Coordinates of C-alpha atoms in Angstrom, one line a residue:
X1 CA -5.6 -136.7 -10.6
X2 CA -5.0 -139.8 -12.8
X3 CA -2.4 -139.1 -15.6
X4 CA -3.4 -141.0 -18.5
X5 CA -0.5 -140.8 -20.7
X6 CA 0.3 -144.2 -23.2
X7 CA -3.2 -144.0 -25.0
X8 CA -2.5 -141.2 -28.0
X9 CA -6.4 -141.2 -28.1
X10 CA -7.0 -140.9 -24.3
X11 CA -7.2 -136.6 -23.7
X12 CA -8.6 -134.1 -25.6
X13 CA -8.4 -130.7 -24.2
X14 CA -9.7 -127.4 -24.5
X15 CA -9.1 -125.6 -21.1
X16 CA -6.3 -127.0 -19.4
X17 CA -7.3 -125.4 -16.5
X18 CA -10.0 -127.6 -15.9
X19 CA -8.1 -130.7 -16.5
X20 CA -6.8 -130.5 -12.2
X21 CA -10.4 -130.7 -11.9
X22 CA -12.2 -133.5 -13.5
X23 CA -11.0 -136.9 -13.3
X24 CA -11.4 -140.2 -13.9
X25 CA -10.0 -143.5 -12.4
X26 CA -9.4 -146.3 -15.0
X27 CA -7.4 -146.1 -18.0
X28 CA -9.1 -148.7 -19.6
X29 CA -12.6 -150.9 -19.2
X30 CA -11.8 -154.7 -19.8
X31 CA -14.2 -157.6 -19.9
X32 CA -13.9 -161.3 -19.9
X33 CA -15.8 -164.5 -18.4
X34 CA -14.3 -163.5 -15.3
X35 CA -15.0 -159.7 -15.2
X36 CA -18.4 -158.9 -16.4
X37 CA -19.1 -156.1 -14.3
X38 CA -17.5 -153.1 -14.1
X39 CA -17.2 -149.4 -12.5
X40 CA -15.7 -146.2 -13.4
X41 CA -15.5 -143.3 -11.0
X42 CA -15.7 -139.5 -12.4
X43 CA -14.6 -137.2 -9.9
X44 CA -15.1 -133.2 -9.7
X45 CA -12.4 -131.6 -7.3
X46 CA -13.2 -128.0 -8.9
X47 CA -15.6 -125.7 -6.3
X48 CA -17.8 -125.4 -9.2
X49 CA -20.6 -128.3 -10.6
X50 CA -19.5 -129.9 -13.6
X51 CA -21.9 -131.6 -15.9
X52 CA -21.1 -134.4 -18.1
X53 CA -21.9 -137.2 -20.7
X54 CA -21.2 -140.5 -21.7
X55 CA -21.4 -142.3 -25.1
X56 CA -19.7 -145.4 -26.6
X57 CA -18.1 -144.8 -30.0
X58 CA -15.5 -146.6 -32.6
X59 CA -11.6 -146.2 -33.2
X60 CA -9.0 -147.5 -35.1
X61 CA -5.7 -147.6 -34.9
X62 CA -3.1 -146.9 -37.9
X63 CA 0.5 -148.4 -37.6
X64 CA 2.8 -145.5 -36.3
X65 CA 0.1 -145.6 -33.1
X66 CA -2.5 -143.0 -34.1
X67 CA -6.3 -143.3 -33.6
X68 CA -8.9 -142.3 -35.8
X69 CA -12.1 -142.2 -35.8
X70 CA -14.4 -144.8 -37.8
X71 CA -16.4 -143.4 -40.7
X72 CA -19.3 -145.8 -40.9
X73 CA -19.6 -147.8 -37.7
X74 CA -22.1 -149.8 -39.0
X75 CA -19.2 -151.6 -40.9
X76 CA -17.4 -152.4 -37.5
X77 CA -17.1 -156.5 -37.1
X78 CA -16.5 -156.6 -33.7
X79 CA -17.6 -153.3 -32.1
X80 CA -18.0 -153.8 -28.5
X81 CA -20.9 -150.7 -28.1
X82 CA -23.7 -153.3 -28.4
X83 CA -23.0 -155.7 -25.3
X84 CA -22.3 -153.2 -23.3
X85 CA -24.9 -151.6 -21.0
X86 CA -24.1 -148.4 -18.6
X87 CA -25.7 -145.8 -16.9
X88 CA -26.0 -143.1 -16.1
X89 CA -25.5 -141.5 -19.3
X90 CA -25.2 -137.7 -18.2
X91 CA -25.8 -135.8 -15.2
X92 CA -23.8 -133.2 -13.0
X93 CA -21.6 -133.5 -10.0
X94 CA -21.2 -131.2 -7.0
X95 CA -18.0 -129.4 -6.5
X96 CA -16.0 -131.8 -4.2
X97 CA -18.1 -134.8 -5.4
X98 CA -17.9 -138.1 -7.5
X99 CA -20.5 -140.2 -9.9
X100 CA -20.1 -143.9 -10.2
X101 CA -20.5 -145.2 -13.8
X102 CA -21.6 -148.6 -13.5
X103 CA -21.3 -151.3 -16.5
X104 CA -22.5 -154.3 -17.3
X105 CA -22.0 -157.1 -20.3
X106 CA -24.8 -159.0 -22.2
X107 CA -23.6 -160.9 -24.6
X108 CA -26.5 -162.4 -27.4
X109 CA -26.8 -166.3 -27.8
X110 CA -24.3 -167.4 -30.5
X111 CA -22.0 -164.9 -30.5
X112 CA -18.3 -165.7 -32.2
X113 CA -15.3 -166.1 -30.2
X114 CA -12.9 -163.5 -30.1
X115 CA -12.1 -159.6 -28.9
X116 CA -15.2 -157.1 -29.3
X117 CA -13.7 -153.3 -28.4
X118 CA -14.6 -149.9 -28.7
X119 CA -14.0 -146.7 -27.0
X120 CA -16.0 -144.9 -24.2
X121 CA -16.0 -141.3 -24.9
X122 CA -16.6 -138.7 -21.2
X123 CA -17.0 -135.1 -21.8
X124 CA -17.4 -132.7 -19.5
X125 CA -17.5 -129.0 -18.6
X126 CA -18.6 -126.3 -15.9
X127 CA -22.2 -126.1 -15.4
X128 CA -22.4 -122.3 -15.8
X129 CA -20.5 -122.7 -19.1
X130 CA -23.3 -123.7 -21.3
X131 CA -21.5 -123.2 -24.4
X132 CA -18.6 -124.8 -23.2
X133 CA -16.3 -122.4 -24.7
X134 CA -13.9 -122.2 -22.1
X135 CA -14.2 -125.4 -20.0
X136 CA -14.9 -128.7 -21.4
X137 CA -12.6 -131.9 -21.7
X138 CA -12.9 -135.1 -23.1
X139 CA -11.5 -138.5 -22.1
X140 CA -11.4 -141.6 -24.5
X141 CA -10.5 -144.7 -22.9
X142 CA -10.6 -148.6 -24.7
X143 CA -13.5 -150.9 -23.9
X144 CA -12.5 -154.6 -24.5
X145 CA -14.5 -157.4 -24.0
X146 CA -13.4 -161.4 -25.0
X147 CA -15.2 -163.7 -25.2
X148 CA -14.8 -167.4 -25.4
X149 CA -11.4 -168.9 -26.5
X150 CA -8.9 -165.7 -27.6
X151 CA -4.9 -165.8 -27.8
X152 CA -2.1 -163.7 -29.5
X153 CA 1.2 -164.0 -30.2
X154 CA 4.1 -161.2 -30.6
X155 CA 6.6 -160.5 -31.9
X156 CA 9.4 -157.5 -32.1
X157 CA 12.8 -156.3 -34.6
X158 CA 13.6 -153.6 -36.4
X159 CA 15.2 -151.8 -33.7
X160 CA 16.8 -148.8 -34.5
X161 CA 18.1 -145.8 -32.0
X162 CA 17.1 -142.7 -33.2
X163 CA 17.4 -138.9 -32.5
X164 CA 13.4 -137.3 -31.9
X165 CA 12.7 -133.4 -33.0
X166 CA 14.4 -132.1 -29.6
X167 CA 17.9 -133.9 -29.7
X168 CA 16.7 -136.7 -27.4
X169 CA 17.0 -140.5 -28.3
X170 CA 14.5 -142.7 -28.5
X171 CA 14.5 -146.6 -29.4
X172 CA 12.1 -147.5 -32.3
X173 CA 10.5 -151.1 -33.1
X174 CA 8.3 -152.9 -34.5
X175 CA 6.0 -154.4 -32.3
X176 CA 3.9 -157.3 -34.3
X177 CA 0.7 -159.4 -33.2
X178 CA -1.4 -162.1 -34.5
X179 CA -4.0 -163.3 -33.3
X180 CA -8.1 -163.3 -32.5
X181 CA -6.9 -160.7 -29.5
X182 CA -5.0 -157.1 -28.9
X183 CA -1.7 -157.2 -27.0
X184 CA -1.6 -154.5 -24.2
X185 CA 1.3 -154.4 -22.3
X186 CA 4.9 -152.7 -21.0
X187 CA 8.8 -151.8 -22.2
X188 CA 11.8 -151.9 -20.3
X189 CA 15.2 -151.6 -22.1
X190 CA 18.5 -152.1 -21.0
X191 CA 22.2 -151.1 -21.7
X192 CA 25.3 -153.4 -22.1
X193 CA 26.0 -151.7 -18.4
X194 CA 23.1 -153.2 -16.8
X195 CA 20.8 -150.1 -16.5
X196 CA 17.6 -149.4 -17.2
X197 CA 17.5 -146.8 -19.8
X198 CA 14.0 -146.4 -21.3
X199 CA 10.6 -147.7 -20.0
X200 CA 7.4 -146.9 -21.5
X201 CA 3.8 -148.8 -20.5
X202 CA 0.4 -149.6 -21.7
X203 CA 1.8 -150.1 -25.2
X204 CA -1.4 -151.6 -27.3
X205 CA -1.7 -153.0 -30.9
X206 CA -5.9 -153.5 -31.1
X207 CA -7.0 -156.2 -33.1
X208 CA -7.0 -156.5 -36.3
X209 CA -3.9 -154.5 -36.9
X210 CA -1.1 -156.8 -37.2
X211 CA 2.0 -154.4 -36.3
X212 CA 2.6 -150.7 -34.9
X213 CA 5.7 -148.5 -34.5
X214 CA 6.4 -148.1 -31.0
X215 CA 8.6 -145.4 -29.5
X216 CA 10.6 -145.6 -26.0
X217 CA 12.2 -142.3 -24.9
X218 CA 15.6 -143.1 -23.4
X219 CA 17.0 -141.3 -20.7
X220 CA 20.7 -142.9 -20.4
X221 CA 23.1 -144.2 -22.7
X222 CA 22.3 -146.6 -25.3
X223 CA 25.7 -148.5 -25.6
X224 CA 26.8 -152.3 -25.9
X225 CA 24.3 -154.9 -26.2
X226 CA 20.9 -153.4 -25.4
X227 CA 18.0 -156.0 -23.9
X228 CA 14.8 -154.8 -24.6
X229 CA 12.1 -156.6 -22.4
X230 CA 8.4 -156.6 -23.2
X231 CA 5.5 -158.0 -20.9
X232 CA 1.7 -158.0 -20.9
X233 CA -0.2 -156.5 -18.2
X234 CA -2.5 -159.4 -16.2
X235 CA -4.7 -157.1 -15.1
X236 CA -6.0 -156.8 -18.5
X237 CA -5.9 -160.6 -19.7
X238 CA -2.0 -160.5 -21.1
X239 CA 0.1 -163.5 -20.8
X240 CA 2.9 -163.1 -23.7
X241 CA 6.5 -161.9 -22.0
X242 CA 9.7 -161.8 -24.6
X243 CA 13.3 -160.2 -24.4
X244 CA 15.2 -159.2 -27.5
X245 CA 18.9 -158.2 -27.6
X246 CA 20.6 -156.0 -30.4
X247 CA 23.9 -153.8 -30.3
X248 CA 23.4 -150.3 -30.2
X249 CA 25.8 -148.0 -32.8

């Protein structure tokens, strides 16, 4: 089963049990003028049938990484939910068995430049749970779709090595952006030694927020002059690559 771990929004779960049993296999749907079509496979590997639904919501994000939901969509600039077209919507799945999601973009004459996103929203539970008391999980993934000329910049500092609530360090920064486009992309940091100490991926800051808090857990020591690296994943339309040094206390 797909882990889905660097999206705070991306699991919501009731049963954990059920979680080895329905899956998806993207992290993320992205759209651009070369990627307008797009699929998304929910599998079932439970011996039970497993019904589920699909909808397209909004989400923010606050500067120490959280996401919450939107009160009044209606006052979203740039939601994505209205180019996008899917299907199916809902159905069920055979134990053992998949469903394709398919999606499409159609984009309205006119429309502004820029980054259009929101968030798909799967739920899911055991057929013969109808009240989905004891079975049902949700997934939240981003949808992003650019269109026309987009470009960011970033930027990082305020580094600081900190102890987290079990003893453990972690390396805290400020991760900034500007831009008409969110930056999604990976950490690698680096002791004065020469190894690798803390890595942490699919790090976003969604347009329009300008900066976010990001966390790396480290797992070695944090001495002498520490390199952090940061890169944008390709896959996903990211070009920006930086390295930042500072010297750990």
């Amino acid at each position: 089963m797909l882990r889905l771990p660097y999206f705070a929004f991306l699991l919501l779960l009731i049963s954990s049990s059920v979680q080895a049993h329905f899956s998806i296999d993207k992290s993320r749907l992205y759209f651009d003028r070369d990627n307008r079509f797009q699929t998304l496979t929910i599998r079932n590997n439970s011996d039970e049938p497993i019904v589920y639904s699909v909808k397209i919501n909004h989400v923010d994000m606050t500067e120490d990484g959280r996401i919450l939901p939107v009160a009044d969509e209606g006052k979203v600039e740039k939601s994505a939910r209205s180019l996008v077209r899917y299907s199916p919507r809902s159905g069920s799945i055979l134990p053992g068995g998949s469903q394709i999601l398919r999606f499409t973009i159609k984009k309205p004459p006119g429309l502004e430049n820029g980054e259009y996103r929101s968030q798909l929203r799967i739920e899911g539970a055991l057929q013969n749970d109808p009240q989905m008391m004891a079975a049902k999980i949700v997934y939240n993934l981003p949808i992003i779709v650019r269109h026309g000329q987009t470009s960011a910049k970033a930027s990082m500092d305020s580094f600081k090595i900190v102890k987290n609530q079990k003893g453990e360090d972690e390396l805290h920064l400020m991760l900034k952006r500007s831009g008409n486009r969110s930056t999604f992309g990976a950490f690698t940091v680096i002791n004065g030694e020469g190894d690798i100490i803390g890595q942490t991926k699919g790090v976003s800051v969604y347009e329009p927020l300008e900066k976010r808090l990001v966390k790396v857990p480290l797992n070695g020591k944090a001495i002498g002059e520490i390199t952090v690296n940061y890169e944008e994943l390709v896959d996903y339309g990211g070009d920006i690559k930086m390295t930042r040094k500072f010297s750990a206390k």
